Coordinates of C-alpha atoms in Angstrom, one line a residue:
X1 CA -15.5 -33.6 -85.8
X2 CA -11.7 -32.9 -86.0
X3 CA -9.4 -35.8 -88.1
X4 CA -8.2 -38.2 -86.2
X5 CA -5.1 -38.0 -85.2
X6 CA -2.2 -40.6 -85.6
X7 CA -0.5 -43.1 -82.6
X8 CA 2.5 -42.3 -81.1
X9 CA 5.3 -44.2 -82.5
X10 CA 6.9 -46.0 -79.7
X11 CA 10.9 -45.8 -81.7
X12 CA 11.9 -42.2 -82.1
X13 CA 14.4 -40.1 -82.8
X14 CA 14.7 -36.2 -81.7
X15 CA 15.9 -34.0 -85.3
X16 CA 19.4 -32.4 -84.7
X17 CA 19.7 -28.8 -84.8
X18 CA 19.5 -27.7 -88.1
X19 CA 18.8 -30.8 -89.6
X20 CA 16.5 -31.0 -93.2
X21 CA 13.1 -33.3 -92.8
X22 CA 14.1 -35.6 -95.0
X23 CA 16.9 -36.7 -92.8
X24 CA 15.2 -37.2 -89.8
X25 CA 12.7 -39.6 -91.9
X26 CA 15.6 -41.0 -92.9
X27 CA 17.0 -41.8 -89.3
X28 CA 13.4 -42.8 -88.2
X29 CA 12.7 -45.3 -90.7
X30 CA 16.3 -47.0 -89.9
X31 CA 15.4 -46.6 -86.2
X32 CA 12.0 -48.4 -86.7
X33 CA 13.7 -50.8 -89.2
X34 CA 11.4 -49.8 -92.3
X35 CA 11.1 -47.8 -95.5
X36 CA 10.7 -44.5 -95.2
X37 CA 7.4 -44.4 -97.4
X38 CA 6.1 -46.9 -94.3
X39 CA 7.3 -44.2 -91.6
X40 CA 6.1 -41.2 -93.5
X41 CA 2.3 -43.1 -93.5
X42 CA 2.8 -43.7 -89.5
X43 CA 4.1 -40.1 -88.7
X44 CA 1.2 -38.6 -90.8
X45 CA 3.0 -37.2 -93.6
X46 CA 0.6 -37.4 -96.2
X47 CA 3.4 -38.1 -98.7
X48 CA 1.5 -40.0 -101.3
X49 CA -0.6 -37.7 -103.7
X50 CA -2.6 -38.5 -106.6
X51 CA -0.4 -41.1 -107.4
X52 CA 0.3 -43.7 -105.2
X53 CA 4.2 -43.3 -105.3
X54 CA 3.8 -39.5 -105.7
X55 CA 5.0 -36.8 -103.1
X56 CA 3.8 -33.6 -102.8
X57 CA 6.8 -30.8 -103.8
X58 CA 5.3 -28.8 -100.1
X59 CA 7.1 -31.8 -98.4
X60 CA 10.3 -30.3 -96.4
X61 CA 9.7 -26.9 -98.0
X62 CA 7.0 -25.3 -95.7
X63 CA 5.0 -27.1 -92.8
X64 CA 1.4 -25.8 -91.1
X65 CA -0.1 -26.4 -88.3
X66 CA -1.7 -29.4 -89.2
X67 CA 1.7 -30.7 -90.0
X68 CA 2.6 -29.7 -86.4
X69 CA -0.5 -31.1 -84.4
X70 CA 0.2 -34.8 -86.3
X71 CA 4.5 -35.0 -85.5
X72 CA 3.3 -33.6 -82.1
X73 CA 0.9 -36.4 -81.4
X74 CA 3.3 -39.4 -83.5
X75 CA 6.4 -38.1 -81.6
X76 CA 6.2 -35.8 -79.2
X77 CA 8.4 -33.2 -81.2
X78 CA 7.2 -29.8 -81.1
X79 CA 6.0 -27.7 -83.8
X80 CA 9.0 -25.1 -83.4
X81 CA 11.4 -27.9 -84.2
X82 CA 9.1 -29.3 -87.0
X83 CA 9.3 -25.6 -88.6
X84 CA 13.3 -25.9 -88.1
X85 CA 13.5 -29.0 -90.4
X86 CA 11.7 -26.8 -93.7
X87 CA 13.0 -24.6 -95.9
X88 CA 10.9 -22.0 -95.3
X89 CA 13.9 -21.1 -92.3
X90 CA 15.1 -19.1 -95.2
X91 CA 12.1 -17.3 -96.1
X92 CA 12.8 -13.5 -96.8
X93 CA 16.5 -14.0 -97.6
X94 CA 18.0 -16.3 -100.3
X95 CA 14.5 -18.0 -100.6
X96 CA 11.2 -16.9 -101.6
X97 CA 9.1 -19.8 -100.0
X98 CA 5.5 -18.9 -102.7
X99 CA 8.2 -18.9 -105.4
X100 CA 9.6 -22.8 -104.9
X101 CA 6.0 -24.3 -104.7
X102 CA 4.6 -22.0 -107.4
X103 CA 7.0 -24.4 -109.9
X104 CA 6.3 -27.7 -107.8
X105 CA 4.7 -29.2 -111.5
X106 CA 8.0 -29.2 -112.7
X107 CA 10.8 -31.7 -112.8
X108 CA 13.5 -29.3 -111.1
X109 CA 10.7 -27.1 -109.2
X110 CA 13.5 -24.5 -108.0
X111 CA 16.4 -24.9 -110.6
X112 CA 16.0 -21.7 -112.2
X113 CA 13.4 -19.7 -109.9
X114 CA 14.1 -20.3 -106.9
X115 CA 18.2 -21.1 -105.5
X116 CA 17.4 -24.7 -103.5
X117 CA 17.2 -27.8 -104.4
X118 CA 14.3 -29.3 -103.6
X119 CA 14.7 -32.9 -103.6
X120 CA 18.2 -33.1 -103.7
X121 CA 20.9 -31.9 -101.8
X122 CA 25.2 -31.4 -101.2
X123 CA 27.1 -32.9 -98.2
X124 CA 30.0 -32.7 -96.0
X125 CA 31.5 -36.6 -95.7
X126 CA 32.7 -35.8 -92.6
X127 CA 29.6 -34.0 -90.9
X128 CA 27.9 -37.6 -92.2
X129 CA 30.7 -39.4 -90.2
X130 CA 30.6 -37.5 -87.3
X131 CA 26.5 -37.4 -86.8
X132 CA 26.1 -40.4 -88.3
X133 CA 23.9 -39.5 -91.3
X134 CA 22.4 -36.1 -90.3
X135 CA 21.7 -34.3 -93.3
X136 CA 21.6 -30.2 -93.1
X137 CA 18.9 -28.3 -94.1
X138 CA 22.0 -25.5 -95.5
X139 CA 22.9 -27.7 -98.1
X140 CA 20.0 -27.9 -100.0
X141 CA 20.6 -24.1 -101.3
X142 CA 22.3 -23.6 -104.5
X143 CA 24.8 -21.9 -102.5
X144 CA 26.5 -24.3 -100.1
X145 CA 29.6 -24.8 -101.5
X146 CA 32.1 -25.5 -98.1
X147 CA 31.6 -26.7 -95.3
X148 CA 33.1 -24.4 -92.2
X149 CA 33.7 -26.8 -89.8
X150 CA 35.5 -29.3 -91.7
X151 CA 37.0 -26.7 -94.4
X152 CA 36.3 -29.0 -97.3
X153 CA 34.4 -28.5 -101.0
X154 CA 30.9 -30.0 -100.3
X155 CA 29.9 -33.3 -102.1
X156 CA 27.1 -32.8 -104.1
X157 CA 27.5 -36.1 -106.4
X158 CA 27.9 -39.3 -106.2
X159 CA 31.2 -40.9 -107.6
X160 CA 29.4 -44.6 -107.7
X161 CA 26.1 -44.0 -109.9
X162 CA 26.5 -40.2 -110.7
X163 CA 23.7 -38.8 -109.9
X164 CA 22.9 -35.7 -107.3
X165 CA 22.9 -36.7 -103.2
X166 CA 19.8 -37.7 -102.3
X167 CA 18.1 -37.2 -105.6
X168 CA 16.3 -40.7 -105.8
X169 CA 16.8 -41.8 -108.8
X170 CA 15.2 -41.0 -112.3
X171 CA 12.0 -40.4 -110.6
X172 CA 12.9 -38.0 -107.2
X173 CA 9.2 -37.4 -105.8
X174 CA 8.9 -41.2 -105.0
X175 CA 9.8 -41.8 -101.5
X176 CA 11.3 -45.5 -101.4
X177 CA 8.5 -47.9 -100.0
X178 CA 10.9 -51.1 -100.4
X179 CA 14.3 -50.5 -98.3
X180 CA 15.6 -48.8 -95.6
X181 CA 17.3 -45.7 -96.5
X182 CA 20.8 -45.9 -95.1
X183 CA 21.8 -41.8 -93.7
X184 CA 24.5 -42.4 -94.8
X185 CA 25.0 -43.5 -98.1
X186 CA 23.7 -42.5 -101.3
X187 CA 20.7 -44.4 -101.8
X188 CA 19.4 -43.2 -105.1
X189 CA 17.2 -45.8 -106.9
X190 CA 20.0 -47.1 -109.7
X191 CA 17.4 -50.1 -112.0
X192 CA 14.9 -50.8 -108.6
X193 CA 17.9 -51.0 -106.5
X194 CA 19.8 -48.5 -104.4
X195 CA 23.1 -47.4 -104.5
X196 CA 25.4 -48.5 -102.2
X197 CA 28.2 -45.9 -101.8
X198 CA 29.2 -45.2 -98.5
X199 CA 29.4 -41.4 -98.7
X200 CA 32.0 -40.6 -95.6
X201 CA 34.9 -42.3 -97.5
X202 CA 34.6 -39.9 -100.7
X203 CA 37.1 -37.9 -100.6
X204 CA 36.7 -34.2 -101.7
X205 CA 39.4 -31.3 -102.0
X206 CA 40.0 -28.8 -99.3
X207 CA 38.5 -25.1 -99.5
X208 CA 40.3 -22.1 -99.2
X209 CA 40.5 -19.5 -96.5
X210 CA 38.7 -17.2 -98.2
X211 CA 35.8 -19.2 -99.8
X212 CA 35.1 -20.6 -95.9
X213 CA 34.7 -16.8 -94.4
X214 CA 32.8 -15.8 -97.2
X215 CA 30.4 -18.8 -96.9
X216 CA 30.3 -18.0 -93.2
X217 CA 29.6 -15.0 -93.6
X218 CA 26.5 -15.4 -96.0
X219 CA 25.5 -18.4 -94.0
X220 CA 25.4 -15.7 -91.1
X221 CA 23.1 -13.7 -93.9
X222 CA 21.0 -15.8 -94.5
X223 CA 20.1 -17.3 -91.1
X224 CA 19.7 -14.3 -89.6
X225 CA 22.3 -13.9 -87.2
X226 CA 24.4 -10.5 -89.2
X227 CA 23.6 -7.6 -89.7
X228 CA 23.5 -7.0 -94.4
X229 CA 25.0 -4.1 -94.8
X230 CA 25.7 -2.5 -98.8
X231 CA 27.6 0.8 -98.6
X232 CA 27.0 1.7 -95.5
X233 CA 23.6 1.3 -96.3
X234 CA 21.8 -1.6 -93.8
X235 CA 19.5 -3.4 -95.8
X236 CA 16.8 -6.7 -95.6
X237 CA 18.2 -9.9 -95.8
X238 CA 15.9 -10.3 -99.2
X239 CA 17.1 -7.6 -100.9
X240 CA 20.9 -8.3 -99.5
X241 CA 20.9 -11.3 -101.0
X242 CA 19.3 -10.3 -105.1
X243 CA 22.2 -8.2 -104.9
X244 CA 24.6 -11.0 -104.6
X245 CA 22.6 -12.8 -107.1
X246 CA 22.6 -10.2 -109.6
X247 CA 26.6 -9.8 -108.9
X248 CA 26.5 -13.8 -109.8
X249 CA 24.5 -13.1 -112.9
X250 CA 26.2 -10.4 -113.9
X251 CA 29.1 -12.1 -113.8
X252 CA 27.8 -15.2 -115.9
X253 CA 26.9 -12.7 -118.2
X254 CA 30.4 -10.6 -118.6
X255 CA 32.6 -14.3 -118.6
X256 CA 34.9 -14.9 -120.5
X257 CA 36.2 -11.2 -120.6
X258 CA 35.3 -10.2 -117.2
X259 CA 37.8 -12.4 -115.3
X260 CA 40.8 -9.9 -117.4
X261 CA 38.8 -6.8 -115.4
X262 CA 38.3 -8.4 -112.1
X263 CA 41.3 -7.8 -110.0
X264 CA 43.0 -11.2 -107.9
X265 CA 40.5 -13.5 -109.2
X266 CA 42.6 -16.9 -108.7
X267 CA 42.9 -19.1 -111.2
X268 CA 40.3 -22.1 -109.6
X269 CA 37.8 -19.4 -109.8
X270 CA 38.4 -19.0 -113.3
X271 CA 38.7 -22.4 -114.5
X272 CA 35.3 -23.4 -112.0
X273 CA 33.3 -20.6 -114.0
X274 CA 34.0 -20.8 -117.1
X275 CA 33.2 -24.8 -117.0
X276 CA 29.7 -23.7 -115.4
X277 CA 29.3 -21.4 -118.1
X278 CA 29.8 -24.5 -120.5
X279 CA 27.5 -26.6 -118.4
X280 CA 24.2 -23.7 -117.0
X281 CA 24.5 -22.9 -121.5
X282 CA 24.2 -19.3 -121.0
X283 CA 22.9 -18.9 -124.4
X284 CA 19.6 -21.4 -123.4
X285 CA 19.0 -18.5 -121.1
X286 CA 20.0 -20.2 -117.4
X287 CA 22.3 -17.5 -116.7
X288 CA 20.0 -16.6 -113.7
X289 CA 19.5 -20.4 -112.2
X290 CA 21.9 -20.9 -109.0
X291 CA 25.3 -22.1 -109.1
X292 CA 25.3 -25.6 -111.0
X293 CA 27.6 -27.3 -108.6
X294 CA 29.3 -26.8 -105.1
X295 CA 32.7 -25.7 -107.0
X296 CA 31.1 -23.0 -109.3
X297 CA 29.2 -22.0 -105.8
X298 CA 33.0 -21.8 -104.1
X299 CA 34.2 -19.6 -107.0
X300 CA 30.8 -17.3 -106.7
X301 CA 31.4 -16.6 -103.1
X302 CA 34.9 -16.3 -103.5
X303 CA 34.5 -13.5 -106.3
X304 CA 31.1 -11.7 -105.3
X305 CA 31.6 -11.3 -101.7
X306 CA 34.1 -9.0 -101.5
X307 CA 32.3 -6.7 -103.9
X308 CA 29.5 -6.7 -101.4
X309 CA 31.6 -5.8 -98.4
X310 CA 32.4 -2.5 -99.9
X311 CA 32.5 0.7 -97.0
X312 CA 30.8 2.7 -98.3
X313 CA 28.3 3.7 -101.8
X314 CA 31.6 4.8 -103.7
X315 CA 33.3 1.8 -103.3
X316 CA 30.3 -0.1 -103.9
X317 CA 29.7 1.2 -107.1
X318 CA 33.5 0.9 -107.7
X319 CA 33.8 -2.6 -107.4
X320 CA 31.1 -3.3 -109.2
X321 CA 32.3 -1.5 -112.3
X322 CA 34.4 -4.3 -113.9
X323 CA 30.7 -6.7 -114.1
X324 CA 28.4 -3.8 -115.0
X325 CA 30.8 -2.7 -117.7
X326 CA 31.1 -6.0 -119.0
X327 CA 27.6 -7.1 -118.9
X328 CA 26.9 -4.1 -121.3
X329 CA 29.2 -4.8 -123.5
X330 CA 28.1 -7.6 -124.2
X331 CA 24.8 -6.8 -124.3
X332 CA 23.7 -8.4 -121.1
X333 CA 21.7 -5.5 -118.8
X334 CA 18.4 -6.1 -120.7
X335 CA 18.9 -9.9 -119.3
X336 CA 15.1 -10.3 -117.7
X337 CA 16.6 -12.2 -114.5
X338 CA 18.0 -8.9 -113.8
X339 CA 15.2 -6.9 -114.1
X340 CA 13.0 -9.4 -112.3
X341 CA 15.3 -8.4 -108.7
X342 CA 14.4 -6.4 -106.3
X343 CA 17.7 -4.9 -105.3
X344 CA 17.7 -2.1 -102.7
X345 CA 18.4 1.3 -103.8
X346 CA 21.8 1.5 -102.7
X347 CA 22.5 -1.4 -105.3
X348 CA 20.7 0.0 -108.0
X349 CA 22.5 3.4 -108.0
X350 CA 25.6 2.1 -107.5
X351 CA 25.2 -0.3 -110.9
X352 CA 23.4 2.7 -112.2
X353 CA 26.7 5.1 -112.0
X354 CA 28.5 2.6 -114.2
X355 CA 26.2 2.1 -117.1
X356 CA 28.6 3.3 -120.0
X357 CA 27.3 6.6 -121.2
X358 CA 26.1 7.1 -124.7
X359 CA 25.3 3.7 -125.1
X360 CA 22.1 2.4 -125.3
X361 CA 22.6 0.1 -122.4
X362 CA 20.7 1.3 -119.8
X363 CA 20.7 -0.5 -115.9
X364 CA 17.8 -2.9 -115.5
X365 CA 17.1 -0.7 -112.6
X366 CA 17.0 2.8 -114.4
X367 CA 13.9 3.7 -112.2
X368 CA 16.2 3.6 -109.2
X369 CA 13.3 2.6 -106.3
X370 CA 12.9 -1.0 -105.3
X371 CA 9.9 -2.6 -106.1

């Protein structure tokens, strides 16, 4: 006989469009006036693993048929809405979900491999206020930088406790069984108590117009709403995002010298990139990680997106020249994170054309074809 499905809950609120699974669980907990861990048990989410207070890293990353059936039985929410609350929405684009899950035993499962935050999130305080505490799924992506609607920089750390938002505290896998987590509050666990910072009151900086436009374009490609093109060649979403990541890595490898070789880099971008360089610690091998903050993500979007918008192959190669040549001067083209990226042929050829002749340096994609 099959497993017995849990009972239907009397009080149910439907997930909002683009909402993250953890956000919906928190709102369900508030509606039912009980802690998230209890609601998760009632929903049949199986958050508790070998240890009584540890949630599996698959939570919020990828759903399956069993989860769809369970949530439909307890809430009446159809499987399509359940799938839409998971990071697997971005599979084949900015994320490889299998890679996220394969790193699930580490403290921060995806920070160095896939550019998303499994446990934490960024946020727009204005969006939280308007929605009553809905946390959007795309805020968990490492390149989430600005809110296109309110045109402000996203908030990534709580000004009161200093923690990554929605990180949970020192034990991020723990889902609270002691208190209801208000959706508009930080509520990270601080010495056994929830942080009471009300996030809609936090002031954030206005975003620059070019950054807002870059974020919109990036999100359109991430959600499959725009056709990704590189130098007149149509490429897959995965290939386009690999090219984007390669540009971010090349930019980091060339800092600070590359800033003088790129045209029209705003002063705020230069400051953000250099600050992130110190935080990430390039010499500790973290130049392949996702942007460390919303500010860094905004700078990368502002600098990189125009490079990838070249109208043809020749122009793409010309725009990439400062990144490639400076990285070659710094001896960084052999960096392993570059070689691991499966970039499209057009990008590999554009990079290869800019590797200085007569040097030991060679393109990370010397063979030329996508792998």
